Coordinates of C-alpha atoms in Angstrom, one line a residue:
Chain P
M1 CA 57.2 34.9 65.3
T2 CA 59.8 36.6 67.1
R3 CA 61.2 40.5 65.7
T4 CA 64.4 41.1 65.8
L5 CA 65.3 44.3 67.4
S6 CA 66.0 46.3 64.3
E7 CA 62.1 45.5 63.3
T8 CA 61.1 46.9 66.6
L9 CA 62.8 49.8 66.9
R10 CA 63.0 51.0 63.0
V11 CA 61.2 54.0 62.4
G12 CA 58.4 53.5 59.9
P13 CA 57.7 55.3 56.6
E14 CA 54.6 56.2 59.1
R15 CA 54.8 59.5 61.0
V16 CA 57.1 59.9 63.0
T17 CA 56.3 60.8 67.2
I18 CA 58.7 61.4 69.6
R19 CA 56.8 60.7 72.6
D20 CA 58.5 61.6 76.0
D21 CA 56.4 59.0 77.6
D22 CA 58.2 56.4 75.2
S23 CA 61.8 57.4 76.7
G24 CA 61.8 55.1 79.4
A25 CA 60.1 51.8 77.3
T26 CA 62.1 48.8 77.3
P27 CA 60.8 47.4 74.0
G28 CA 62.4 43.8 72.9
F29 CA 63.7 43.7 76.5
E30 CA 61.9 41.2 79.2
G31 CA 64.0 41.9 82.7
G32 CA 65.5 44.7 84.4
K33 CA 69.0 46.6 84.9
K34 CA 70.7 42.5 86.1
A35 CA 69.3 41.2 83.3
A36 CA 70.3 43.5 81.0
A37 CA 73.9 43.8 82.2
S38 CA 74.4 39.9 81.7
A39 CA 72.9 40.3 78.7
L40 CA 75.0 42.6 77.2
A41 CA 78.0 40.7 78.1
K42 CA 77.1 37.5 76.1
L43 CA 77.0 39.9 73.5
A44 CA 80.4 40.5 74.1
K45 CA 82.3 37.2 71.7
P46 CA 79.6 36.9 69.1
V47 CA 79.8 40.7 67.8
S48 CA 84.0 40.3 68.6
D49 CA 84.0 37.2 66.6
L50 CA 81.4 38.6 63.9
Q51 CA 83.9 41.9 64.0
E52 CA 87.4 40.0 63.6
R53 CA 85.4 37.8 60.5
L54 CA 84.3 41.4 58.6
Y55 CA 88.3 42.7 59.1
A56 CA 89.5 39.2 57.9
E57 CA 87.3 39.3 54.8
S58 CA 88.5 42.6 53.8
R59 CA 92.1 41.3 53.4
V60 CA 90.8 39.6 51.1
D61 CA 88.1 40.5 48.8
G62 CA 85.5 42.6 51.3
R63 CA 84.3 45.8 50.8
R64 CA 81.8 45.6 53.1
S65 CA 82.2 47.8 56.9
I66 CA 79.3 49.5 59.4
L67 CA 78.8 53.1 60.5
L68 CA 77.0 53.3 63.5
L69 CA 75.8 56.8 64.0
L70 CA 74.7 58.1 67.3
Q71 CA 72.2 61.0 67.6
G72 CA 70.6 62.8 70.7
M73 CA 70.2 65.5 73.1
D74 CA 73.2 66.4 75.3
T75 CA 72.8 63.9 78.5
S76 CA 71.5 60.9 76.2
G77 CA 74.2 58.6 76.5
K78 CA 76.0 58.8 72.9
G79 CA 79.6 58.6 75.2
G80 CA 78.2 56.0 77.3
V81 CA 77.4 53.9 73.9
V82 CA 80.6 54.6 72.5
R83 CA 82.4 53.1 76.1
H84 CA 80.0 50.3 76.7
C85 CA 78.7 49.1 73.4
G86 CA 82.5 50.3 71.0
G87 CA 84.4 49.0 74.4
L88 CA 83.3 45.6 73.5
L89 CA 85.0 45.5 70.4
D90 CA 88.8 45.2 69.1
P91 CA 90.5 48.3 69.2
Q92 CA 91.9 48.1 65.5
G93 CA 89.1 47.8 63.9
V94 CA 86.8 50.8 65.4
R95 CA 87.3 54.0 64.6
V96 CA 85.4 56.8 67.0
T97 CA 84.5 60.2 65.8
A98 CA 82.8 62.9 67.8
F99 CA 81.6 65.4 65.6
K100 CA 81.9 69.0 67.5
A101 CA 80.9 72.8 66.2
P102 CA 82.7 72.8 62.7
T103 CA 85.8 75.0 62.4
E104 CA 86.3 77.8 60.2
E105 CA 87.6 76.1 57.7
E106 CA 84.8 73.5 57.8
R107 CA 82.2 76.0 57.7
R108 CA 83.6 77.0 54.3
H109 CA 82.7 73.6 52.4
D110 CA 79.4 71.7 52.3
F111 CA 78.5 70.4 55.2
L112 CA 79.7 66.6 54.3
W113 CA 83.1 67.4 53.1
R114 CA 84.2 67.2 56.8
V115 CA 81.7 63.4 57.2
E116 CA 83.5 62.0 53.8
P117 CA 86.5 61.0 55.5
H118 CA 85.5 59.6 58.5
S119 CA 82.8 56.9 56.8
P120 CA 84.4 53.7 57.6
E121 CA 87.3 51.8 55.4
A122 CA 86.4 47.7 54.3
G123 CA 86.5 45.7 57.3
M124 CA 86.0 48.6 59.9
I125 CA 83.0 49.9 62.5
A126 CA 82.7 53.6 62.2
I127 CA 81.4 54.9 65.0
F128 CA 79.9 58.6 64.7
D129 CA 79.5 60.8 68.5
R130 CA 76.9 63.1 66.7
S131 CA 77.1 63.5 62.7
H132 CA 76.4 65.1 59.6
Y133 CA 72.1 65.5 61.4
E134 CA 73.5 68.4 62.9
D135 CA 72.9 70.2 60.4
V136 CA 69.9 69.5 59.9
L137 CA 69.0 69.9 63.7
I138 CA 70.9 72.6 65.4
A139 CA 71.1 74.3 62.4
R140 CA 67.5 74.1 61.8
V141 CA 67.1 75.5 65.7
R142 CA 69.8 78.2 65.6
R143 CA 68.8 79.1 62.5
L144 CA 73.0 78.7 60.6
A145 CA 71.6 78.3 57.9
D146 CA 68.5 79.1 55.8
E147 CA 65.4 77.6 55.1
S148 CA 66.0 76.2 51.6
E149 CA 69.4 75.1 53.1
I150 CA 68.2 72.9 55.4
D151 CA 65.7 71.7 53.3
R152 CA 68.6 70.5 50.5
R153 CA 70.2 69.1 53.2
Y154 CA 67.9 66.2 53.8
G155 CA 68.0 64.9 50.5
A156 CA 71.9 65.2 50.5
I157 CA 72.0 63.1 53.2
N158 CA 70.2 60.5 51.6
D159 CA 72.2 61.1 48.5
F160 CA 75.3 60.4 51.0
E161 CA 74.0 57.0 52.5
R162 CA 72.8 56.2 49.7
R163 CA 76.3 56.0 47.9
L164 CA 78.1 55.2 51.5
T165 CA 75.5 51.4 51.6
D166 CA 75.9 51.1 47.3
A167 CA 79.8 51.1 48.2
G168 CA 79.3 48.7 50.8
T169 CA 78.5 50.4 54.8
T170 CA 76.3 49.3 56.6
V171 CA 74.3 52.5 58.3
V172 CA 72.5 52.0 61.6
K173 CA 71.5 55.5 62.8
C174 CA 70.4 55.5 66.2
F175 CA 68.5 58.5 68.3
L176 CA 68.8 58.1 71.7
H177 CA 65.3 59.2 72.7
I178 CA 65.6 60.3 76.5
S179 CA 62.4 62.8 78.1
Y180 CA 63.2 66.3 79.2
A181 CA 62.5 65.5 82.8
K182 CA 65.7 62.6 82.6
Q183 CA 67.6 65.3 81.1
G184 CA 66.4 68.0 83.7
E185 CA 68.0 64.8 86.1
R186 CA 71.4 63.7 84.1
L187 CA 72.1 67.7 83.7
R188 CA 71.0 68.0 87.7
K189 CA 73.8 65.3 88.6
R190 CA 76.5 66.7 86.7
L191 CA 76.3 70.0 88.8
D192 CA 75.9 68.1 92.1
N193 CA 79.7 65.8 91.7
P194 CA 82.4 67.8 91.1
A195 CA 84.4 64.7 89.2
K196 CA 81.5 66.0 86.5
H197 CA 81.8 69.4 86.6
W198 CA 84.2 69.5 83.2
K199 CA 81.3 67.6 81.2
F200 CA 78.4 70.7 82.5
N201 CA 79.0 73.8 80.1
P202 CA 76.5 76.4 80.5
G203 CA 75.4 76.4 76.8
D204 CA 73.6 72.8 77.3
V205 CA 71.0 74.9 79.6
D206 CA 70.6 77.0 77.2
E207 CA 70.2 74.9 74.3
R208 CA 67.7 72.8 76.5
R209 CA 65.5 75.9 76.6
L210 CA 64.7 74.8 73.0
W211 CA 63.3 71.4 73.7
P212 CA 60.9 71.5 71.5
D213 CA 62.1 73.0 68.8
Y214 CA 64.5 70.4 68.9
H215 CA 62.3 68.0 69.1
D216 CA 61.1 69.1 65.3
S217 CA 63.8 68.8 64.3
Y218 CA 64.8 65.6 65.1
K219 CA 60.6 64.4 64.3
I220 CA 61.5 66.1 60.6
A221 CA 65.1 64.8 60.1
L222 CA 63.8 61.1 61.0
E223 CA 61.0 61.4 58.4
R224 CA 62.8 62.6 55.6
C225 CA 65.9 60.5 56.0
T226 CA 64.5 56.8 57.2
T227 CA 64.8 55.0 54.0
S228 CA 65.1 51.6 53.0
Y229 CA 68.9 51.2 52.6
A230 CA 69.8 53.6 56.1
P231 CA 66.2 53.3 58.5
W232 CA 66.1 55.4 61.4
F233 CA 66.1 53.0 65.0
V234 CA 64.6 55.4 67.8
V235 CA 65.7 53.8 71.1
P236 CA 64.9 54.4 74.1
S237 CA 67.5 55.8 77.0
D238 CA 65.7 57.4 80.1
H239 CA 67.2 53.3 81.3
K240 CA 71.3 53.6 80.2
W241 CA 71.2 49.4 80.8
Y242 CA 68.2 49.8 77.9
R243 CA 69.9 51.4 75.6
N244 CA 73.7 49.9 76.1
W245 CA 72.0 46.3 75.4
A246 CA 69.6 47.8 72.7
I247 CA 72.5 49.3 70.1
T248 CA 75.0 46.4 70.8
T249 CA 72.1 44.4 69.9
L250 CA 71.3 46.6 66.6
L251 CA 74.9 46.1 66.4
H252 CA 75.1 42.2 66.8
E253 CA 71.9 42.1 64.4
H254 CA 73.5 43.9 61.5
L255 CA 76.7 42.3 61.5
A256 CA 75.7 38.8 61.8
A257 CA 73.0 39.9 58.8
L258 CA 76.6 40.6 57.4
D259 CA 77.4 37.3 58.1
P260 CA 80.8 37.7 57.0
Q261 CA 83.3 34.5 56.3
W262 CA 86.6 33.9 57.1
P263 CA 88.6 34.5 53.6
K264 CA 89.7 31.6 51.6
T265 CA 93.5 31.8 51.5
S266 CA 94.9 31.3 47.7
L267 CA 97.8 29.8 48.9
D268 CA 99.1 26.2 48.4
I269 CA 99.1 25.4 52.4
D270 CA 101.6 22.3 52.2
E271 CA 104.1 24.7 49.9
Q272 CA 104.1 27.0 53.2
K273 CA 104.3 24.4 55.0
A274 CA 107.5 23.6 53.8
R275 CA 108.7 26.7 53.5
L276 CA 108.6 27.6 56.6
A277 CA 109.9 24.0 58.1
Q278 CA 112.7 24.9 55.7
S279 CA 113.1 28.9 57.8
Chain L
M1 CA 112.3 48.3 97.7
T2 CA 110.2 46.7 94.8
R3 CA 111.4 48.5 91.5
T4 CA 108.2 48.8 89.4
L5 CA 108.0 47.0 86.0
S6 CA 109.2 50.1 84.3
E7 CA 112.1 50.4 85.9
T8 CA 112.6 46.9 85.5
L9 CA 111.9 46.7 81.7
R10 CA 113.4 49.7 80.9
V11 CA 116.2 50.1 78.7
G12 CA 119.8 51.5 80.2
P13 CA 121.8 53.5 78.5
E14 CA 124.7 50.1 79.0
R15 CA 124.8 48.1 75.9
V16 CA 121.4 46.3 74.7
T17 CA 121.3 42.5 74.5
I18 CA 118.5 41.1 73.0
R19 CA 118.6 37.1 73.6
D20 CA 116.7 34.4 72.5
D21 CA 116.7 33.5 76.1
D22 CA 114.7 36.3 77.8
S23 CA 112.0 36.0 75.8
G24 CA 110.2 33.5 77.8
A25 CA 111.3 35.4 81.1
T26 CA 108.5 36.7 83.5
P27 CA 110.0 39.9 85.0
G28 CA 108.4 41.2 87.6
F29 CA 105.6 39.1 87.5
E30 CA 105.3 36.3 89.7
G31 CA 102.7 33.2 88.6
G32 CA 101.3 31.8 85.3
K33 CA 98.6 32.5 83.1
K34 CA 95.8 32.5 85.5
A35 CA 97.2 34.8 87.7
A36 CA 98.1 37.0 84.9
A37 CA 94.8 37.2 83.6
S38 CA 93.0 37.8 87.3
A39 CA 95.7 40.7 87.3
L40 CA 94.9 42.0 84.3
A41 CA 91.3 41.9 85.0
K42 CA 91.8 44.3 88.1
L43 CA 93.6 46.6 85.8
A44 CA 90.9 47.7 84.1
K45 CA 89.4 50.2 86.2
P46 CA 92.5 52.1 87.4
V47 CA 93.4 52.4 84.4
S48 CA 90.2 53.5 82.7
D49 CA 89.4 56.1 85.3
L50 CA 92.6 57.5 85.2
Q51 CA 92.4 58.0 81.3
E52 CA 88.9 59.4 82.1
R53 CA 90.8 61.6 84.0
L54 CA 93.7 62.4 81.9
Y55 CA 91.1 63.1 79.2
A56 CA 88.5 65.2 81.5
E57 CA 92.1 67.6 82.4
S58 CA 93.0 67.4 78.8
R59 CA 89.0 69.8 78.2
V60 CA 90.2 72.4 80.6
D61 CA 94.0 73.2 80.6
G62 CA 95.4 69.7 80.1
R63 CA 98.3 69.0 76.7
R64 CA 99.3 66.1 78.0
S65 CA 98.2 62.7 75.9
I66 CA 100.2 59.0 76.3
L67 CA 102.2 57.7 72.7
L68 CA 102.4 53.9 73.6
L69 CA 104.1 52.6 70.5
L70 CA 104.5 48.8 69.6
Q71 CA 107.5 47.2 67.7
G72 CA 108.2 43.8 67.3
M73 CA 108.7 40.3 65.2
D74 CA 105.4 39.6 62.8
T75 CA 103.7 37.2 65.9
S76 CA 104.8 38.9 68.5
G77 CA 101.6 39.7 69.4
K78 CA 101.7 43.7 69.1
G79 CA 97.8 43.0 67.6
G80 CA 97.1 41.4 70.5
V81 CA 98.0 44.0 73.1
V82 CA 96.1 46.6 71.1
R83 CA 92.9 43.8 71.7
H84 CA 93.2 43.2 75.5
C85 CA 95.2 46.5 76.7
G86 CA 93.4 48.4 74.2
G87 CA 91.0 46.8 75.0
L88 CA 90.3 48.1 78.4
L89 CA 90.1 51.7 77.9
D90 CA 87.2 53.7 76.4
P91 CA 87.1 53.8 72.5
Q92 CA 86.5 57.6 72.8
G93 CA 89.8 58.1 74.2
V94 CA 92.0 55.9 72.0
R95 CA 93.4 56.2 68.5
V96 CA 95.3 53.1 67.0
T97 CA 97.4 53.4 63.8
A98 CA 98.4 50.5 62.4
F99 CA 101.5 51.5 60.1
K100 CA 101.9 49.4 56.8
A101 CA 104.3 49.9 53.9
P102 CA 104.8 53.4 53.1
T103 CA 102.6 54.5 50.0
E104 CA 103.9 56.0 47.2
E105 CA 103.0 59.6 48.5
E106 CA 104.2 58.8 51.8
R107 CA 107.8 57.5 50.3
R108 CA 108.1 60.9 48.8
H109 CA 108.3 62.8 51.9
D110 CA 110.7 62.2 55.3
F111 CA 109.8 58.7 57.2
L112 CA 108.4 61.3 59.6
W113 CA 106.3 62.5 57.9
R114 CA 103.4 60.3 57.9
V115 CA 103.9 59.7 61.5
E116 CA 103.2 63.6 62.8
P117 CA 99.5 63.8 62.0
H118 CA 98.7 60.3 64.2
S119 CA 100.4 61.9 67.4
P120 CA 98.0 62.0 70.0
E121 CA 95.8 65.2 70.9
A122 CA 95.6 66.0 74.4
G123 CA 94.0 63.9 76.5
M124 CA 94.2 61.2 74.1
I125 CA 96.5 57.6 74.1
A126 CA 97.4 57.1 70.8
I127 CA 98.7 52.8 69.8
F128 CA 100.9 52.7 67.1
D129 CA 100.8 48.9 65.7
R130 CA 104.4 49.2 64.2
S131 CA 105.7 52.8 63.6
H132 CA 108.8 55.1 62.3
Y133 CA 110.9 52.7 63.7
E134 CA 110.2 50.2 60.9
D135 CA 112.0 53.1 58.7
V136 CA 115.6 52.3 60.8
L137 CA 114.5 48.3 60.8
I138 CA 113.1 47.1 57.6
A139 CA 114.3 50.0 55.9
R140 CA 118.0 48.9 57.5
V141 CA 117.5 45.0 56.5
R142 CA 116.1 45.2 52.8
R143 CA 118.6 48.6 52.4
L144 CA 115.7 50.4 51.3
A145 CA 118.1 53.6 52.2
D146 CA 121.4 54.0 51.9
E147 CA 123.5 53.9 55.3
S148 CA 124.0 57.3 55.9
E149 CA 120.3 57.9 55.3
I150 CA 120.1 55.6 57.9
D151 CA 122.3 56.8 61.0
R152 CA 120.4 59.9 60.4
R153 CA 117.2 58.4 61.0
Y154 CA 118.2 58.1 64.8
G155 CA 118.9 61.1 65.2
A156 CA 115.5 62.4 63.6
I157 CA 113.9 60.0 65.6
N158 CA 115.2 61.5 68.9
D159 CA 114.6 65.2 68.2
F160 CA 111.3 64.2 67.4
E161 CA 110.2 62.0 70.4
R162 CA 112.3 65.0 72.5
R163 CA 109.7 67.3 71.3
L164 CA 106.6 65.0 71.7
T165 CA 107.9 64.9 75.3
D166 CA 108.2 68.7 75.4
A167 CA 105.1 69.2 74.3
G168 CA 103.4 67.1 76.8
T169 CA 103.0 63.9 75.3
T170 CA 104.3 60.7 77.4
V171 CA 105.7 58.5 74.6
V172 CA 106.0 54.5 76.0
K173 CA 108.0 52.7 73.4
C174 CA 107.6 48.6 73.8
F175 CA 109.6 46.1 71.9
L176 CA 107.8 43.1 71.8
H177 CA 110.6 40.6 72.2
I178 CA 109.8 36.8 70.8
S179 CA 112.8 33.7 70.1
Y180 CA 113.0 32.4 66.6
A181 CA 111.9 29.0 67.8
K182 CA 108.4 31.3 69.1
Q183 CA 107.7 32.6 65.6
G184 CA 108.1 29.4 64.3
E185 CA 105.8 28.3 66.2
R186 CA 103.0 30.9 66.0
L187 CA 103.7 31.2 62.1
R188 CA 102.6 26.9 61.7
K189 CA 99.8 27.5 63.8
R190 CA 98.4 30.3 61.4
L191 CA 99.1 27.3 58.4
D192 CA 96.7 24.9 60.8
N193 CA 93.9 26.7 61.8
P194 CA 91.5 27.8 58.3
A195 CA 90.5 30.6 60.2
K196 CA 93.7 31.9 59.9
H197 CA 94.9 31.6 56.7
W198 CA 94.3 35.2 55.9
K199 CA 96.6 36.5 58.2
F200 CA 99.4 34.5 57.0
N201 CA 101.5 36.2 54.4
P202 CA 104.6 34.1 52.3
G203 CA 106.5 37.2 53.4
D204 CA 106.3 36.5 56.7
V205 CA 108.9 33.6 55.8
D206 CA 111.2 35.5 53.8
E207 CA 111.3 38.1 56.6
R208 CA 111.8 34.9 59.0
R209 CA 114.9 34.1 56.9
L210 CA 116.8 37.8 57.8
W211 CA 115.6 37.4 61.8
P212 CA 119.5 38.1 62.6
D213 CA 119.3 40.8 60.8
Y214 CA 116.5 42.5 62.1
H215 CA 118.1 41.2 65.5
D216 CA 120.9 43.5 64.9
S217 CA 118.9 46.3 63.8
Y218 CA 116.9 46.1 66.9
K219 CA 119.7 46.1 69.0
I220 CA 121.0 49.4 67.4
A221 CA 117.8 51.1 67.0
L222 CA 117.1 50.5 71.2
E223 CA 120.7 51.5 72.0
R224 CA 120.8 54.7 69.8
C225 CA 117.5 55.5 70.6
T226 CA 116.5 54.6 74.2
T227 CA 116.9 58.0 76.0
S228 CA 116.0 59.8 79.2
Y229 CA 112.8 61.1 77.8
A230 CA 111.5 58.3 75.4
P231 CA 113.0 54.9 76.9
W232 CA 112.0 51.4 75.4
F233 CA 111.0 48.6 77.2
V234 CA 111.7 45.0 76.0
V235 CA 109.0 42.9 76.9
P236 CA 109.7 39.5 77.4
S237 CA 106.5 38.0 75.0
D238 CA 107.0 34.2 74.2
H239 CA 103.9 34.0 76.9
K240 CA 100.9 36.7 75.9
W241 CA 99.8 36.3 79.4
Y242 CA 102.7 37.9 80.2
R243 CA 103.2 40.5 77.3
N244 CA 99.3 41.4 77.9
W245 CA 100.2 42.1 82.1
A246 CA 103.2 43.7 81.1
I247 CA 102.4 46.0 78.5
T248 CA 98.9 47.3 80.8
T249 CA 101.3 47.8 83.8
L250 CA 103.2 49.9 81.6
L251 CA 100.6 52.0 80.3
H252 CA 99.2 52.1 83.9
E253 CA 102.3 52.9 85.3
H254 CA 102.9 55.7 83.2
L255 CA 99.3 57.2 83.3
A256 CA 99.4 57.2 87.6
A257 CA 102.5 59.0 87.1
L258 CA 100.9 61.4 85.2
D259 CA 98.4 61.6 88.3
P260 CA 95.5 63.5 86.3
Q261 CA 93.1 65.3 88.2
W262 CA 89.6 66.2 87.6
P263 CA 89.4 69.8 86.2
K264 CA 88.4 72.4 88.5
T265 CA 85.5 74.6 87.0
S266 CA 85.3 78.4 86.8
L267 CA 81.6 78.2 86.9
D268 CA 79.3 79.3 89.5
I269 CA 77.6 76.1 90.6
D270 CA 74.9 77.5 92.6
E271 CA 74.0 79.9 89.6
Q272 CA 74.2 76.8 86.9
K273 CA 71.7 74.9 88.9
A274 CA 69.7 78.1 89.8
R275 CA 69.5 78.7 85.5
L276 CA 69.3 74.7 85.2
A277 CA 65.8 74.7 87.9
Q278 CA 64.7 77.5 86.0
S279 CA 64.6 75.7 82.7

């Protein structure tokens, strides 16, 4: 029996390892760049059809929605996924939120305060470029909160995601996994190309120096927050073509599992046809 | 000399006429459906390149943005434009707002109160599916406000759009013009197709009966609110392929006129390369 990609990439309850040499793998995909581009293009129609059904369903009686959450080190390709996977969707049904460093006002609230308003409404697909996980990642590495507060947050995240899923949101959490070497290569490319200089932030090098701390923090976050209702998926992301195909496939599998249906109308269609004919 | 499509479709200061028999025209385009689809596909790359530059520029010193505003009768294809034109853009740089009937809270504020928060931030393209113009369209037809209040709104809209443009937003206002017959045909198609029943609202037939009142209201709104800084464009929309091509072309022309540039970095690139090499 073939496993779905969701089954293949899902983080199990066992101890999580994030190994640099896994980041170039392409689990569940036979073939290379060209085949992946063509497989991705083939997903465009089914994904956007399912999206339209999800939206339609919500207009009548649905409450279901999707939250696609992207986390990963700098240059892991969160923006690329928004462009290549999110770009297949009808913009009417997508909301992208990029979480930056919290503002002063946001810091004066619980860390989930700024996240809640961006959770998807029924029928919609929300994409988070970074998320509340930053509050147990950079916050842990940079000691922006003390240990007991960080510790509290894992449980708070699980409760929050439980509430979202109970309320009808399918939460798909992807860790875009790249190697240390690949990040170095991509940062260098930014510096080599004047059209990419604006993307380069000197702080990226400072964060890069803390790579082992970040990996520890990711490992803990994945272990403590991979749940039956909102599991983590580790997506090897050294190959952009694999990453784009894989996350689009995860989205497709989750949409297909929802199996949204065109809503049945309660209208008398013949009566409406008659009214229209008279107008 | 060839006129740009913006020049061709722009509503001049002269008296506005909206004639049913103009809605099937294809001004500025030679060819039919197939040629238009291929011309649209060719716009994808330049439009998304310009969008990325606009975004990049804003990260450093830009304040410029675009507001693409769509108005038109039911079935004129506002949603189709979001899908086909907005779908060419990187979702990271787009915000779509669909303005529905105002909520109770919104009605207790000035009509522009709910619009302001959705005006685009620097670097972004905002798309309005309906807009503040509803407050001089359905509001006038349905007498949701008295005459002097409607009258006040045209000036308030012009002041608001002047402020947006002064602050760096290019406002592109498109009236999707369809004929009465074409609307009837499209509503009938919705009733004939069970997968489209959810899109049919019996109220659409009620509004259709007020077609002449809506046309008067559009005519007045276009006349009073086509300004040098935020002109209206009338886009014949009986042909979906023309409509999609035309609005994408208007967007492209406006983006190209902004001519956004990759921002120059103030960083010492060699220094950053050295830092990266040491990391």
